[in-house]
Amino acid sequence: MNETNTFKIAVIPGDGIGKEVIHEGLRILEFFEKTSNGTFSFDTTFFPWGCEYYLETGKMMDEDGVEKLKDFDAIYFGAVGFPGVPDHISLWGLRIAICQGLDQWANVRPVEFLPGVPRRLNHPDVDSLNWVLIRENSEGEYSGIGGRNFSGRGGGKEVAVQSSLFTELGCERIIRYAFDLARTRKRKRVTSVTKSNAQAYGMVLWDEVFKRVSQEYPDVEANQYLVDAMAARFVMHPEELEVVVASNLFADILSDLGSALSGSLGIAASANLNPERRTPSMFESVHGSAPDIAGKGIANPIGTIGSAALMLEHFGLKEEAKQLNQAIRETTNQGYLTRDLGGTHNTVEITDAILSNLAKARDRAVDLSRK
Ligand code: GGG
């Protein structure tokens, strides 16, 4: 942000439904800008990076793309991946290149049980569930260390090595982040997830760091589970979950499970943060590019719009973020649901309903201030 309160946002719609849902998220940001009475504005710059760009240029993003992004206050990201480009090329060439290049080491993935959304969990207290997954976002199983060799030995004899990297620094900063976050919540509880009985080096180090750090937070309840047991607990004992911290791969999987249990991957928002604010953070829905429904106008925009709420909060626009989250809840409660949630509304209709709820809330606030 500069003296004129302009937030510079790099917009990367990416692939498939990413383009459609980012368009909707930007309509929401326009609403807040227009109704801010000039107190803040958004300056958006589009980057055409993604699979189409790769097919034209041989690169998922510009060579100096990460450097270019450093000029912004935040990045608003759609989705990555499309048939025609191998998934490991598209993911590593864009999303992971940005997360690692900008040291966005904390991936915050809230799981919210929105009203009006058909429940997939048969649990008496389902409406009170509210989890947040904290994903280590810079190393672990996604360190990128490894290689392939020996194809010269002939068919069927190639060798591949894929290493996980667990550094004490990487473990400690994400675990501390989870404990600090838990302190801000009503129920102060952190659950750590590893598979340290089988992954006897990196994940044992993680467990040891977790135990050490937990002693500095006597006011926060600390638990540790193996990932297979944890997957079962998501379904059998969801009421036990609050802040869950896990490695890059495990939290990626568990957050998809959590989102599916809360209704659909389409409603899951996320923030890839550099908590020290040395570099811009990136806000994106958890879902991918969904090529099967791309271009049909039926994608659920809530994950991407919820990610805009996380971005507003990151900018310090806390009241606006609260209003947006409330408008999303009202919208699902009124029965505005896309097909992934069993509804019939399309992408644009969901955003229209959210905008209408935001406008009504603004009118109510103006009326109250006049009284
Ligand atoms: N909007 C997020 C997205 O496009 N995700 C695609 C994906 O495959 N992500 C893998 C990851 O989060 O590591």
Coordinates of N, CA, C and O in Angstrom, one line a residue, residues 34-160:
K34 N -15.6 0.7 -4.6 CA -16.6 1.8 -4.9 C -17.3 2.3 -3.7 O -17.7 3.5 -3.6
T35 N -17.5 1.4 -2.7 CA -18.2 1.9 -1.5 C -17.3 2.3 -0.4 O -17.7 2.5 0.8
S36 N -16.0 2.5 -0.7 CA -15.0 2.9 0.4 C -14.9 4.4 0.5 O -14.2 4.9 1.4
N37 N -15.7 5.2 -0.3 CA -15.7 6.6 -0.3 C -14.2 7.1 -0.4 O -13.8 8.1 0.3
G38 N -13.5 6.4 -1.3 CA -12.1 6.9 -1.6 C -11.1 6.6 -0.5 O -10.0 7.0 -0.5
T39 N -11.5 5.8 0.6 CA -10.5 5.6 1.6 C -9.5 4.5 1.2 O -8.4 4.5 1.7
F40 N -9.8 3.7 0.2 CA -8.8 2.8 -0.3 C -9.2 2.4 -1.8 O -10.3 2.6 -2.2
S41 N -8.2 1.9 -2.5 CA -8.5 1.4 -3.8 C -7.6 0.2 -4.2 O -6.6 0.0 -3.4
F42 N -7.9 -0.5 -5.2 CA -7.1 -1.6 -5.7 C -6.6 -1.3 -7.1 O -7.3 -0.9 -7.9
D43 N -5.3 -1.6 -7.2 CA -4.7 -1.4 -8.5 C -4.3 -2.8 -9.0 O -3.3 -3.4 -8.5
T44 N -5.0 -3.3 -10.0 CA -4.8 -4.7 -10.4 C -4.0 -4.8 -11.7 O -4.2 -4.0 -12.6
T45 N -3.1 -5.7 -11.7 CA -2.3 -6.0 -12.9 C -2.4 -7.5 -13.3 O -2.2 -8.3 -12.4
F46 N -2.8 -7.8 -14.5 CA -3.1 -9.2 -14.9 C -1.8 -9.8 -15.5 O -1.1 -9.2 -16.2
F47 N -1.6 -11.0 -15.1 CA -0.5 -11.8 -15.7 C -1.1 -13.1 -16.4 O -1.8 -13.8 -15.8
P48 N -0.8 -13.3 -17.7 CA -1.5 -14.3 -18.4 C -0.8 -15.7 -18.3 O -0.9 -16.6 -19.1
W49 N -0.2 -15.9 -17.1 CA 0.6 -17.1 -16.9 C -0.3 -18.4 -16.7 O -1.4 -18.3 -16.2
G50 N 0.2 -19.5 -17.2 CA -0.6 -20.7 -17.0 C -0.2 -21.7 -18.2 O 0.8 -21.5 -18.9
C51 N -1.1 -22.6 -18.4 CA -0.9 -23.7 -19.4 C -0.9 -23.1 -20.8 O -0.1 -23.6 -21.7
E52 N -1.8 -22.2 -21.1 CA -1.9 -21.7 -22.5 C -0.6 -20.9 -22.8 O 0.0 -21.0 -23.9
Y53 N -0.1 -20.2 -21.8 CA 1.1 -19.4 -21.9 C 2.3 -20.4 -22.1 O 3.2 -20.1 -22.9
Y54 N 2.3 -21.5 -21.4 CA 3.3 -22.6 -21.6 C 3.3 -23.1 -23.0 O 4.4 -23.3 -23.6
L55 N 2.1 -23.3 -23.6 CA 2.1 -23.9 -24.9 C 2.6 -22.9 -25.9 O 3.1 -23.3 -27.0
E56 N 2.5 -21.6 -25.6 CA 3.0 -20.6 -26.5 C 4.5 -20.3 -26.4 O 5.2 -20.0 -27.3
T57 N 4.9 -20.4 -25.1 CA 6.3 -19.9 -24.8 C 7.2 -20.9 -24.2 O 8.4 -20.7 -24.1
G58 N 6.7 -22.1 -23.8 CA 7.6 -23.1 -23.2 C 7.8 -22.8 -21.7 O 8.6 -23.5 -21.1
K59 N 7.1 -21.8 -21.2 CA 7.3 -21.5 -19.8 C 5.9 -21.2 -19.1 O 5.0 -20.7 -19.8
M60 N 5.8 -21.6 -17.9 CA 4.5 -21.4 -17.2 C 4.4 -19.9 -16.8 O 3.3 -19.4 -16.6
M61 N 5.5 -19.3 -16.5 CA 5.5 -17.9 -16.2 C 6.8 -17.3 -16.7 O 7.7 -18.0 -17.1
D62 N 6.9 -15.9 -16.7 CA 8.1 -15.3 -17.2 C 9.3 -15.8 -16.4 O 9.2 -16.1 -15.2
E63 N 10.5 -15.7 -17.0 CA 11.7 -16.1 -16.3 C 11.9 -15.3 -15.0 O 12.3 -15.9 -14.0
D64 N 11.6 -14.0 -15.1 CA 11.8 -13.1 -13.9 C 10.4 -12.9 -13.2 O 10.2 -11.9 -12.6
G65 N 9.5 -13.9 -13.4 CA 8.1 -13.7 -12.9 C 8.1 -13.5 -11.4 O 7.4 -12.6 -10.9
V66 N 8.9 -14.2 -10.6 CA 8.9 -14.1 -9.1 C 9.4 -12.7 -8.8 O 8.8 -12.0 -7.9
E67 N 10.4 -12.2 -9.5 CA 10.9 -10.8 -9.3 C 9.8 -9.8 -9.5 O 9.6 -8.9 -8.8
K68 N 9.1 -10.0 -10.6 CA 8.0 -9.0 -11.0 C 7.0 -9.0 -9.9 O 6.5 -7.9 -9.5
L69 N 6.7 -10.2 -9.3 CA 5.6 -10.2 -8.3 C 6.0 -9.5 -7.0 O 5.1 -9.1 -6.2
K70 N 7.3 -9.3 -6.8 CA 7.7 -8.7 -5.5 C 7.3 -7.2 -5.5 O 7.3 -6.6 -4.4
D71 N 6.9 -6.6 -6.6 CA 6.4 -5.2 -6.6 C 5.0 -5.1 -6.1 O 4.5 -4.0 -6.0
F72 N 4.3 -6.2 -5.7 CA 2.9 -6.1 -5.4 C 2.7 -6.3 -3.9 O 3.5 -6.8 -3.2
D73 N 1.5 -5.8 -3.5 CA 1.1 -6.0 -2.1 C 0.5 -7.4 -1.8 O 0.5 -7.9 -0.7
A74 N 0.0 -8.0 -2.9 CA -0.6 -9.4 -2.8 C -0.8 -9.9 -4.2 O -0.8 -9.2 -5.2
I75 N -1.0 -11.2 -4.2 CA -1.3 -11.9 -5.5 C -2.6 -12.6 -5.3 O -2.9 -13.3 -4.3
Y76 N -3.5 -12.5 -6.3 CA -4.8 -13.1 -6.3 C -4.7 -14.2 -7.4 O -4.6 -13.9 -8.6
F77 N -4.8 -15.5 -7.0 CA -4.5 -16.6 -7.9 C -5.8 -17.4 -8.2 O -6.5 -17.7 -7.2
G78 N -5.9 -17.9 -9.4 CA -7.1 -18.7 -9.8 C -6.8 -20.2 -9.5 O -6.9 -20.7 -8.4
A79 N -6.3 -20.9 -10.6 CA -6.0 -22.3 -10.5 C -5.0 -22.6 -11.5 O -4.8 -21.9 -12.5
V80 N -4.4 -23.8 -11.4 CA -3.3 -24.2 -12.3 C -3.5 -25.7 -12.7 O -4.0 -26.5 -12.0
G81 N -3.3 -25.9 -14.0 CA -3.3 -27.3 -14.6 C -4.3 -27.4 -15.7 O -5.5 -26.9 -15.5
F82 N -3.9 -28.0 -16.8 CA -4.9 -28.2 -17.9 C -4.3 -29.3 -18.8 O -3.1 -29.4 -19.0
P83 N -5.3 -30.2 -19.3 CA -4.8 -31.3 -20.2 C -3.9 -30.7 -21.3 O -4.3 -29.6 -21.9
G84 N -2.9 -31.4 -21.7 CA -2.0 -30.9 -22.7 C -0.6 -30.5 -22.1 O 0.4 -30.4 -22.8
V85 N -0.7 -30.2 -20.8 CA 0.6 -29.9 -20.1 C 0.7 -30.8 -18.9 O -0.3 -30.9 -18.1
P86 N 1.8 -31.6 -18.8 CA 1.8 -32.5 -17.6 C 1.6 -31.8 -16.3 O 2.2 -30.6 -16.1
D87 N 0.9 -32.3 -15.4 CA 0.5 -31.7 -14.1 C 1.8 -31.2 -13.3 O 1.7 -30.2 -12.6
H88 N 2.8 -32.1 -13.4 CA 4.0 -31.7 -12.5 C 4.7 -30.5 -13.1 O 5.3 -29.7 -12.4
I89 N 4.6 -30.3 -14.5 CA 5.2 -29.1 -15.1 C 4.4 -27.9 -14.7 O 4.9 -26.9 -14.3
S90 N 3.1 -28.0 -14.8 CA 2.2 -26.8 -14.6 C 2.3 -26.4 -13.1 O 2.4 -25.2 -12.7
L91 N 2.2 -27.4 -12.2 CA 2.2 -27.0 -10.7 C 3.6 -26.4 -10.3 O 3.6 -25.4 -9.7
W92 N 4.7 -27.1 -10.7 CA 6.0 -26.6 -10.3 C 6.4 -25.3 -11.0 O 7.1 -24.5 -10.5
G93 N 5.8 -25.1 -12.2 CA 6.2 -24.0 -13.0 C 5.5 -22.7 -12.6 O 5.8 -21.6 -12.9
L94 N 4.4 -22.9 -11.8 CA 3.6 -21.7 -11.4 C 3.4 -21.6 -9.9 O 4.1 -20.9 -9.2
R95 N 2.4 -22.4 -9.4 CA 2.1 -22.3 -8.0 C 3.3 -22.5 -7.0 O 3.6 -21.7 -6.2
I96 N 3.9 -23.6 -7.2 CA 5.0 -23.9 -6.3 C 6.2 -23.0 -6.5 O 6.9 -22.5 -5.6
A97 N 6.4 -22.6 -7.8 CA 7.5 -21.6 -8.1 C 7.3 -20.3 -7.3 O 8.2 -19.7 -6.8
I98 N 6.0 -19.9 -7.3 CA 5.7 -18.6 -6.5 C 5.8 -18.8 -5.0 O 6.4 -18.1 -4.3
C99 N 5.2 -19.9 -4.5 CA 5.2 -20.1 -3.1 C 6.6 -20.3 -2.5 O 7.0 -19.6 -1.5
Q100 N 7.5 -21.0 -3.2 CA 8.8 -21.2 -2.8 C 9.7 -20.0 -3.1 O 10.5 -19.5 -2.2
G101 N 9.5 -19.4 -4.3 CA 10.2 -18.2 -4.7 C 10.0 -17.0 -3.7 O 10.9 -16.2 -3.6
L102 N 8.8 -16.9 -3.2 CA 8.5 -15.8 -2.3 C 8.4 -16.2 -0.8 O 8.0 -15.4 0.0
D103 N 8.9 -17.4 -0.6 CA 9.0 -17.9 0.8 C 7.6 -17.7 1.5 O 7.5 -17.3 2.7
Q104 N 6.5 -18.1 0.8 CA 5.2 -18.1 1.4 C 5.0 -19.4 2.2 O 4.4 -20.4 1.7
W105 N 5.6 -19.4 3.4 CA 5.8 -20.7 4.1 C 4.6 -21.2 4.9 O 4.6 -22.3 5.3
A106 N 3.6 -20.3 5.0 CA 2.4 -20.8 5.8 C 1.2 -20.7 4.9 O 0.8 -19.7 4.4
N107 N 0.6 -21.9 4.6 CA -0.6 -22.0 3.8 C -1.8 -22.2 4.8 O -1.9 -23.3 5.4
V108 N -2.6 -21.2 4.9 CA -3.7 -21.2 5.9 C -4.9 -21.6 5.1 O -5.3 -21.0 4.2
R109 N -5.6 -22.7 5.6 CA -6.7 -23.3 4.9 C -7.9 -23.5 5.9 O -8.0 -24.6 6.4
P110 N -8.7 -22.5 6.0 CA -9.9 -22.6 6.9 C -10.9 -23.6 6.3 O -11.1 -23.7 5.1
V111 N -11.5 -24.4 7.2 CA -12.6 -25.3 6.8 C -13.9 -24.8 7.5 O -14.0 -24.9 8.7
E112 N -14.8 -24.2 6.7 CA -16.0 -23.7 7.4 C -17.2 -24.5 7.0 O -17.4 -24.9 5.8
F113 N -18.1 -24.7 7.9 CA -19.4 -25.4 7.7 C -20.5 -24.3 7.5 O -21.1 -23.9 8.4
L114 N -20.6 -23.9 6.2 CA -21.6 -22.8 5.9 C -23.0 -23.3 6.0 O -23.4 -24.4 5.7
P115 N -23.9 -22.3 6.5 CA -25.3 -22.7 6.7 C -25.9 -22.9 5.3 O -25.6 -22.3 4.3
G116 N -26.9 -23.8 5.3 CA -27.6 -24.1 4.0 C -26.9 -25.1 3.1 O -27.5 -25.5 2.1
V117 N -25.7 -25.4 3.4 CA -24.9 -26.4 2.6 C -25.2 -27.8 3.1 O -25.1 -28.1 4.3
P118 N -25.6 -28.7 2.1 CA -25.9 -30.1 2.6 C -24.7 -30.7 3.3 O -23.6 -30.6 2.8
R119 N -25.0 -31.3 4.4 CA -24.0 -31.8 5.3 C -23.5 -33.2 4.8 O -24.3 -34.1 4.5
R120 N -22.2 -33.4 4.8 CA -21.7 -34.8 4.5 C -21.3 -35.5 5.7 O -21.0 -36.7 5.7
L121 N -21.3 -34.8 6.8 CA -20.9 -35.4 8.1 C -22.2 -35.6 9.0 O -23.0 -34.6 9.2
N122 N -22.4 -36.7 9.5 CA -23.5 -37.0 10.3 C -23.1 -36.8 11.8 O -22.6 -37.7 12.4
H123 N -23.2 -35.5 12.2 CA -22.7 -35.2 13.5 C -23.6 -34.2 14.2 O -24.0 -33.2 13.5
P124 N -24.0 -34.4 15.5 CA -25.0 -33.5 16.1 C -24.5 -32.0 16.1 O -25.4 -31.1 16.0
D125 N -23.2 -31.8 16.2 CA -22.7 -30.4 16.4 C -22.1 -29.8 15.1 O -21.2 -29.0 15.2
V126 N -22.6 -30.3 14.0 CA -21.9 -30.0 12.8 C -21.8 -28.4 12.5 O -20.9 -27.9 12.0
D127 N -22.9 -27.7 13.0 CA -22.9 -26.3 12.7 C -21.9 -25.5 13.5 O -21.5 -24.4 13.1
S128 N -21.4 -26.1 14.6 CA -20.4 -25.4 15.4 C -19.0 -25.7 14.9 O -18.0 -25.2 15.5
L129 N -18.8 -26.6 14.0 CA -17.4 -27.0 13.6 C -16.8 -25.8 12.8 O -17.4 -25.1 12.0
N130 N -15.5 -25.6 13.1 CA -14.8 -24.5 12.4 C -13.3 -24.8 12.6 O -12.7 -24.6 13.6
W131 N -12.7 -25.4 11.5 CA -11.3 -25.9 11.7 C -10.4 -25.0 10.8 O -10.9 -24.3 9.9
V132 N -9.2 -25.0 11.1 CA -8.2 -24.4 10.2 C -7.0 -25.3 10.1 O -6.4 -25.7 11.1
L133 N -6.7 -25.6 8.8 CA -5.5 -26.4 8.5 C -4.3 -25.5 8.3 O -4.5 -24.5 7.5
I134 N -3.2 -25.7 8.9 CA -2.0 -25.0 8.7 C -1.0 -25.9 8.0 O -0.5 -26.9 8.6
R135 N -0.8 -25.5 6.7 CA 0.1 -26.4 5.9 C 1.5 -25.8 5.8 O 1.6 -24.6 5.4
E136 N 2.5 -26.6 6.1 CA 3.9 -26.1 5.9 C 4.0 -26.1 4.3 O 3.7 -27.0 3.6
N137 N 4.4 -24.9 3.8 CA 4.2 -24.6 2.4 C 5.6 -24.4 1.7 O 5.5 -23.8 0.6
S138 N 6.7 -24.8 2.3 CA 7.9 -24.5 1.6 C 8.9 -25.6 1.4 O 9.8 -25.6 0.7
E139 N 8.6 -26.7 2.2 CA 9.6 -27.8 2.1 C 8.9 -29.2 2.2 O 8.0 -29.5 1.4
G140 N 9.3 -30.0 3.2 CA 8.6 -31.3 3.3 C 8.7 -32.2 2.1 O 9.7 -32.2 1.4
E141 N 7.5 -32.8 1.7 CA 7.5 -33.7 0.6 C 7.6 -32.9 -0.7 O 7.7 -33.5 -1.8
Y142 N 7.4 -31.6 -0.7 CA 7.4 -30.7 -1.9 C 8.7 -29.9 -2.0 O 8.7 -28.8 -2.5
S143 N 9.8 -30.5 -1.4 CA 11.1 -29.8 -1.5 C 11.6 -29.7 -2.9 O 12.5 -28.9 -3.2
G144 N 11.2 -30.7 -3.7 CA 11.7 -30.7 -5.1 C 13.1 -31.3 -5.2 O 13.8 -31.2 -6.3
I145 N 13.5 -32.0 -4.2 CA 14.8 -32.6 -4.2 C 14.7 -34.1 -4.7 O 13.9 -34.9 -4.2
G146 N 15.5 -34.4 -5.8 CA 15.4 -35.7 -6.3 C 15.8 -35.7 -7.8 O 16.3 -34.7 -8.3
G147 N 15.6 -36.8 -8.4 CA 15.9 -36.8 -9.9 C 15.6 -38.2 -10.4 O 15.3 -39.2 -9.7
R148 N 15.8 -38.3 -11.7 CA 15.6 -39.6 -12.4 C 16.9 -39.9 -13.2 O 17.5 -39.0 -13.7
N149 N 17.2 -41.2 -13.2 CA 18.4 -41.6 -13.9 C 18.3 -43.0 -14.4 O 17.4 -43.7 -14.1
F150 N 19.3 -43.4 -15.1 CA 19.5 -44.8 -15.6 C 18.5 -45.2 -16.7 O 18.3 -46.4 -16.9
S151 N 18.0 -44.3 -17.4 CA 17.1 -44.7 -18.5 C 17.9 -45.4 -19.6 O 17.4 -46.2 -20.3
G152 N 19.3 -45.1 -19.6 CA 20.2 -45.8 -20.5 C 20.3 -47.3 -20.3 O 20.8 -48.0 -21.1
R153 N 19.8 -47.7 -19.1 CA 19.9 -49.2 -18.9 C 18.9 -50.0 -19.7 O 19.0 -51.2 -19.7
G154 N 18.0 -49.2 -20.3 CA 17.0 -49.9 -21.1 C 15.6 -49.9 -20.5 O 15.5 -49.5 -19.3
G155 N 14.6 -50.2 -21.2 CA 13.2 -50.2 -20.8 C 13.0 -50.8 -19.5 O 13.5 -51.9 -19.2
G156 N 12.2 -50.2 -18.6 CA 11.8 -50.8 -17.3 C 12.9 -50.7 -16.2 O 12.7 -51.3 -15.1
K157 N 14.0 -50.1 -16.5 CA 15.1 -50.1 -15.4 C 15.5 -48.7 -14.9 O 16.5 -48.5 -14.3
E158 N 14.6 -47.7 -15.2 CA 14.9 -46.4 -14.8 C 14.8 -46.3 -13.3 O 14.1 -47.1 -12.6
V159 N 15.5 -45.3 -12.7 CA 15.4 -45.1 -11.2 C 15.0 -43.7 -10.9 O 15.4 -42.7 -11.6
A160 N 14.1 -43.5 -9.9 CA 13.7 -42.1 -9.5 C 13.9 -42.0 -8.0 O 13.6 -42.9 -7.2

